[in-house]
PDB file of C-alpha atoms in Angstrom:
ATOM      1  CA  MET T   1       0.000   0.000   0.000  1.00  0.00           C
ATOM      2  CA  ARG T   2       1.314   3.437  -0.945  1.00  0.00           C
ATOM      3  CA  ALA T   3       1.143   6.244   1.602  1.00  0.00           C
ATOM      4  CA  ASP T   4      -0.694   9.491   0.964  1.00  0.00           C
ATOM      5  CA  ILE T   5       1.085  12.777   0.292  1.00  0.00           C
ATOM      6  CA  ALA T   6       1.804  14.085   3.768  1.00  0.00           C
ATOM      7  CA  ASP T   7       4.557  16.700   3.667  1.00  0.00           C
ATOM      8  CA  ARG T   8       7.011  18.741   1.633  1.00  0.00           C
ATOM      9  CA  GLY T   9       9.406  15.801   1.353  1.00  0.00           C
ATOM     10  CA  ASP T  10       6.682  13.745  -0.325  1.00  0.00           C
ATOM     11  CA  LEU T  11       6.039  16.603  -2.740  1.00  0.00           C
ATOM     12  CA  ASP T  12       9.749  16.911  -3.533  1.00  0.00           C
ATOM     13  CA  ARG T  13       9.964  13.210  -4.423  1.00  0.00           C
ATOM     14  CA  LEU T  14       6.760  13.398  -6.455  1.00  0.00           C
ATOM     15  CA  LEU T  15       7.857  16.484  -8.379  1.00  0.00           C
ATOM     16  CA  ARG T  16      11.277  15.025  -9.148  1.00  0.00           C
ATOM     17  CA  ARG T  17       9.589  11.881 -10.491  1.00  0.00           C
ATOM     18  CA  PHE T  18       7.161  13.941 -12.552  1.00  0.00           C
ATOM     19  CA  TYR T  19       9.811  16.239 -14.026  1.00  0.00           C
ATOM     20  CA  ARG T  20      12.084  13.300 -14.861  1.00  0.00           C
ATOM     21  CA  ALA T  21       9.223  11.971 -16.999  1.00  0.00           C
ATOM     22  CA  ALA T  22       8.203  15.390 -18.362  1.00  0.00           C
ATOM     23  CA  PHE T  23      11.738  16.328 -19.417  1.00  0.00           C
ATOM     24  CA  ALA T  24      12.090  13.010 -21.266  1.00  0.00           C
ATOM     25  CA  ASP T  25       8.679  13.194 -22.940  1.00  0.00           C
ATOM     26  CA  PRO T  26       8.928  13.881 -26.689  1.00  0.00           C
ATOM     27  CA  LEU T  27       5.799  16.061 -26.728  1.00  0.00           C
ATOM     28  CA  ILE T  28       6.233  18.325 -23.700  1.00  0.00           C
ATOM     29  CA  GLY T  29       9.892  17.783 -22.854  1.00  0.00           C
ATOM     30  CA  PRO T  30      11.142  20.430 -25.298  1.00  0.00           C
ATOM     31  CA  TYR T  31       9.119  23.087 -23.466  1.00  0.00           C
ATOM     32  CA  PHE T  32      11.157  22.396 -20.350  1.00  0.00           C
ATOM     33  CA  THR T  33      14.536  21.633 -21.902  1.00  0.00           C
ATOM     34  CA  GLU T  34      14.723  23.811 -25.033  1.00  0.00           C
ATOM     35  CA  ILE T  35      12.291  26.707 -24.621  1.00  0.00           C
ATOM     36  CA  ALA T  36      12.269  27.402 -20.875  1.00  0.00           C
ATOM     37  CA  ARG T  37      15.659  25.761 -20.291  1.00  0.00           C
ATOM     38  CA  LEU T  38      14.342  25.008 -16.834  1.00  0.00           C
ATOM     39  CA  ASP T  39      16.987  24.625 -14.152  1.00  0.00           C
ATOM     40  CA  LEU T  40      15.038  22.192 -12.028  1.00  0.00           C
ATOM     41  CA  GLU T  41      17.235  22.504  -8.959  1.00  0.00           C
ATOM     42  CA  ALA T  42      16.763  26.281  -8.913  1.00  0.00           C
ATOM     43  CA  HIS T  43      13.053  26.162  -9.725  1.00  0.00           C
ATOM     44  CA  LEU T  44      11.971  23.120  -7.693  1.00  0.00           C
ATOM     45  CA  PRO T  45      11.587  25.000  -4.377  1.00  0.00           C
ATOM     46  CA  HIS T  46       9.065  27.355  -6.038  1.00  0.00           C
ATOM     47  CA  ILE T  47       7.163  24.487  -7.661  1.00  0.00           C
ATOM     48  CA  THR T  48       7.112  22.675  -4.332  1.00  0.00           C
ATOM     49  CA  ASP T  49       5.817  25.853  -2.655  1.00  0.00           C
ATOM     50  CA  PHE T  50       2.981  25.922  -5.194  1.00  0.00           C
ATOM     51  CA  TRP T  51       1.913  22.320  -4.596  1.00  0.00           C
ATOM     52  CA  GLU T  52       2.404  22.607  -0.838  1.00  0.00           C
ATOM     53  CA  SER T  53       0.037  25.595  -0.835  1.00  0.00           C
ATOM     54  CA  ALA T  54      -2.486  23.839  -3.065  1.00  0.00           C
ATOM     55  CA  LEU T  55      -2.502  20.444  -1.357  1.00  0.00           C
ATOM     56  CA  LEU T  56      -1.301  20.927   2.198  1.00  0.00           C
ATOM     57  CA  ARG T  57      -2.935  24.323   2.685  1.00  0.00           C
ATOM     58  CA  THR T  58       0.213  26.287   3.495  1.00  0.00           C
ATOM     59  CA  ALA T  59       0.675  29.848   2.299  1.00  0.00           C
ATOM     60  CA  SER T  60       4.163  29.325   0.933  1.00  0.00           C
ATOM     61  CA  TYR T  61       3.506  30.189  -2.734  1.00  0.00           C
ATOM     62  CA  ARG T  62       3.389  33.869  -3.600  1.00  0.00           C
ATOM     63  CA  ARG T  63       4.117  33.940  -7.320  1.00  0.00           C
ATOM     64  CA  ASN T  64       2.137  34.059 -10.540  1.00  0.00           C
ATOM     65  CA  ALA T  65       1.942  30.489 -11.857  1.00  0.00           C
ATOM     66  CA  PHE T  66       0.391  31.578 -15.147  1.00  0.00           C
ATOM     67  CA  ALA T  67       3.101  34.024 -16.267  1.00  0.00           C
ATOM     68  CA  PRO T  68       5.773  31.431 -17.174  1.00  0.00           C
ATOM     69  CA  HIS T  69       3.209  29.385 -19.105  1.00  0.00           C
ATOM     70  CA  ALA T  70       2.042  32.459 -21.010  1.00  0.00           C
ATOM     71  CA  GLY T  71       5.668  33.131 -21.952  1.00  0.00           C
ATOM     72  CA  LEU T  72       6.117  29.575 -23.205  1.00  0.00           C
ATOM     73  CA  HIS T  73       2.884  29.853 -25.175  1.00  0.00           C
ATOM     74  CA  ARG T  74       4.164  33.009 -26.891  1.00  0.00           C
ATOM     75  CA  GLU T  75       7.338  31.168 -27.903  1.00  0.00           C
ATOM     76  CA  ARG T  76       5.598  28.003 -29.110  1.00  0.00           C
ATOM     77  CA  PRO T  77       1.829  27.666 -28.688  1.00  0.00           C
ATOM     78  CA  LEU T  78       0.657  25.193 -26.069  1.00  0.00           C
ATOM     79  CA  THR T  79      -2.304  23.070 -27.139  1.00  0.00           C
ATOM     80  CA  ALA T  80      -4.817  20.759 -25.529  1.00  0.00           C
ATOM     81  CA  GLU T  81      -2.532  17.901 -26.500  1.00  0.00           C
ATOM     82  CA  HIS T  82       0.332  19.403 -24.467  1.00  0.00           C
ATOM     83  CA  PHE T  83      -1.812  19.986 -21.401  1.00  0.00           C
ATOM     84  CA  GLY T  84      -3.385  16.555 -21.801  1.00  0.00           C
ATOM     85  CA  ARG T  85       0.058  14.915 -21.781  1.00  0.00           C
ATOM     86  CA  TRP T  86       1.016  16.949 -18.720  1.00  0.00           C
ATOM     87  CA  VAL T  87      -2.081  15.570 -16.958  1.00  0.00           C
ATOM     88  CA  GLN T  88      -1.251  12.010 -18.028  1.00  0.00           C
ATOM     89  CA  LEU T  89       2.291  12.238 -16.681  1.00  0.00           C
ATOM     90  CA  TRP T  90       1.150  13.986 -13.494  1.00  0.00           C
ATOM     91  CA  ARG T  91      -1.469  11.327 -12.771  1.00  0.00           C
ATOM     92  CA  ALA T  92       1.012   8.504 -13.485  1.00  0.00           C
ATOM     93  CA  SER T  93       3.582  10.123 -11.184  1.00  0.00           C
ATOM     94  CA  VAL T  94       1.098  10.568  -8.344  1.00  0.00           C
ATOM     95  CA  ASP T  95      -0.272   7.037  -8.756  1.00  0.00           C
ATOM     96  CA  GLY T  96       3.234   5.593  -8.841  1.00  0.00           C
ATOM     97  CA  LEU T  97       4.078   6.943  -5.400  1.00  0.00           C
ATOM     98  CA  HIS T  98       0.919   7.744  -3.457  1.00  0.00           C
ATOM     99  CA  GLN T  99      -2.675   6.864  -2.727  1.00  0.00           C
ATOM    100  CA  GLY T 100      -5.194   8.518  -0.477  1.00  0.00           C
ATOM    101  CA  PRO T 101      -7.284  11.672  -0.256  1.00  0.00           C
ATOM    102  CA  VAL T 102      -4.424  14.131  -0.814  1.00  0.00           C
ATOM    103  CA  ALA T 103      -3.144  12.108  -3.769  1.00  0.00           C
ATOM    104  CA  GLU T 104      -6.633  12.168  -5.283  1.00  0.00           C
ATOM    105  CA  ARG T 105      -6.796  15.911  -4.655  1.00  0.00           C
ATOM    106  CA  ALA T 106      -3.390  16.298  -6.374  1.00  0.00           C
ATOM    107  CA  LYS T 107      -4.687  14.549  -9.494  1.00  0.00           C
ATOM    108  CA  ALA T 108      -7.926  16.546  -9.542  1.00  0.00           C
ATOM    109  CA  GLN T 109      -6.073  19.802  -8.911  1.00  0.00           C
ATOM    110  CA  GLY T 110      -3.632  18.972 -11.715  1.00  0.00           C
ATOM    111  CA  GLU T 111      -6.526  18.543 -14.143  1.00  0.00           C
ATOM    112  CA  ARG T 112      -8.136  21.799 -13.021  1.00  0.00           C
ATOM    113  CA  ILE T 113      -4.855  23.661 -13.388  1.00  0.00           C
ATOM    114  CA  ALA T 114      -4.171  22.221 -16.842  1.00  0.00           C
ATOM    115  CA  LEU T 115      -7.646  23.134 -18.075  1.00  0.00           C
ATOM    116  CA  ALA T 116      -7.377  26.636 -16.585  1.00  0.00           C
ATOM    117  CA  MET T 117      -3.979  27.153 -18.213  1.00  0.00           C
ATOM    118  CA  LEU T 118      -5.385  25.958 -21.534  1.00  0.00           C
ATOM    119  CA  ARG T 119      -8.346  28.332 -21.248  1.00  0.00           C
ATOM    120  CA  ARG T 120      -6.131  31.258 -20.308  1.00  0.00           C
ATOM    121  CA  THR T 121      -3.557  30.679 -23.047  1.00  0.00           C
ATOM    122  CA  THR T 122      -6.383  30.279 -25.568  1.00  0.00           C
ATOM    123  CA  ALA T 123      -8.020  33.489 -24.347  1.00  0.00           C
ATOM    124  CA  ALA T 124      -4.680  35.324 -24.398  1.00  0.00           C
ATOM    125  CA  ALA T 125      -4.067  34.144 -27.953  1.00  0.00           C
ATOM    126  CA  ALA T 126      -7.439  35.549 -28.950  1.00  0.00           C
ATOM    127  CA  ASP T 127      -6.205  39.028 -27.920  1.00  0.00           C
ATOM    128  CA  GLY T 128      -8.544  39.410 -25.018  1.00  0.00           C
ATOM    129  CA  GLY T 129     -11.511  37.765 -26.703  1.00  0.00           C
ATOM    130  CA  PRO T 130     -13.974  35.704 -24.711  1.00  0.00           C
ATOM    131  CA  GLY T 131     -11.796  32.564 -24.819  1.00  0.00           C
ATOM    132  CA  GLY T 132     -12.396  29.744 -22.413  1.00  0.00           C
ATOM    133  CA  PHE T 133     -13.093  27.063 -25.017  1.00  0.00           C
ATOM    134  CA  VAL T 134     -11.652  23.684 -24.051  1.00  0.00           C
ATOM    135  CA  PRO T 135     -11.304  21.358 -27.039  1.00  0.00           C
ATOM    136  CA  LEU T 136     -12.646  17.849 -26.726  1.00  0.00           C
ATOM    137  CA  SER T 137      -9.094  16.562 -27.204  1.00  0.00           C
ATOM    138  CA  ALA T 138      -8.217  17.899 -23.740  1.00  0.00           C
ATOM    139  CA  VAL T 139     -10.909  15.746 -22.189  1.00  0.00           C
ATOM    140  CA  LEU T 140      -9.987  12.733 -24.295  1.00  0.00           C
ATOM    141  CA  LEU T 141      -6.278  12.993 -23.522  1.00  0.00           C
ATOM    142  CA  ARG T 142      -6.736  13.112 -19.783  1.00  0.00           C
ATOM    143  CA  SER T 143      -8.684   9.861 -19.885  1.00  0.00           C
ATOM    144  CA  SER T 144      -6.264   8.043 -22.211  1.00  0.00           C
ATOM    145  CA  PRO T 145      -3.596   5.979 -20.539  1.00  0.00           C
ATOM    146  CA  ALA T 146      -0.194   7.625 -20.719  1.00  0.00           C
ATOM    147  CA  PRO T 147       2.757   5.575 -21.802  1.00  0.00           C
ATOM    148  CA  SER T 148       4.472   4.768 -18.538  1.00  0.00           C
ATOM    149  CA  PRO T 149       7.630   6.853 -18.231  1.00  0.00           C
ATOM    150  CA  PHE T 150       8.820   4.454 -15.538  1.00  0.00           C
ATOM    151  CA  ALA T 151       8.587   1.221 -17.517  1.00  0.00           C
ATOM    152  CA  PRO T 152      11.760  -0.739 -18.248  1.00  0.00           C
ATOM    153  CA  GLY T 153      13.484   0.765 -21.258  1.00  0.00           C
ATOM    154  CA  ALA T 154      11.806   4.169 -20.838  1.00  0.00           C
ATOM    155  CA  PRO T 155      14.114   7.134 -21.444  1.00  0.00           C
ATOM    156  CA  THR T 156      15.950   8.306 -18.362  1.00  0.00           C
ATOM    157  CA  SER T 157      17.125  11.750 -17.436  1.00  0.00           C
ATOM    158  CA  ARG T 158      20.096  12.901 -15.481  1.00  0.00           C
ATOM    159  CA  LEU T 159      17.735  14.544 -12.959  1.00  0.00           C
TER     160      LEU T 159
END
């Protein structure tokens, strides 16, 4: 039986597992490695603050989570397929390490965040138009099984 997400250490392990998979993913990996050139060690404390605030009800995150995604979208548009893959990898990472009410909340929150980011980037791309449309592909992708990034022979990362 896997334990639930209980503290910042659990979030650190979860996020490292997720980003290992995300960096190696052919669809969304380039956003992290080529466009953002994300230095995970420098950025991980902020990402952990975000998830700690969202899941463990701390007040440690005080940044704008949308701004970096809007910048990426300007460089190379993010689509429902990208956010759908993010959700797949997030769910697989959570399920691989944890089970329980907080883990379920992490998966649900991840879906809500991905859909909100998709809506906001779509609205921003429409130059302030009404936006908010979520393509059916976003719903379909989140329910499709993701290829397991942790299966034998899956690409590994130096993270």
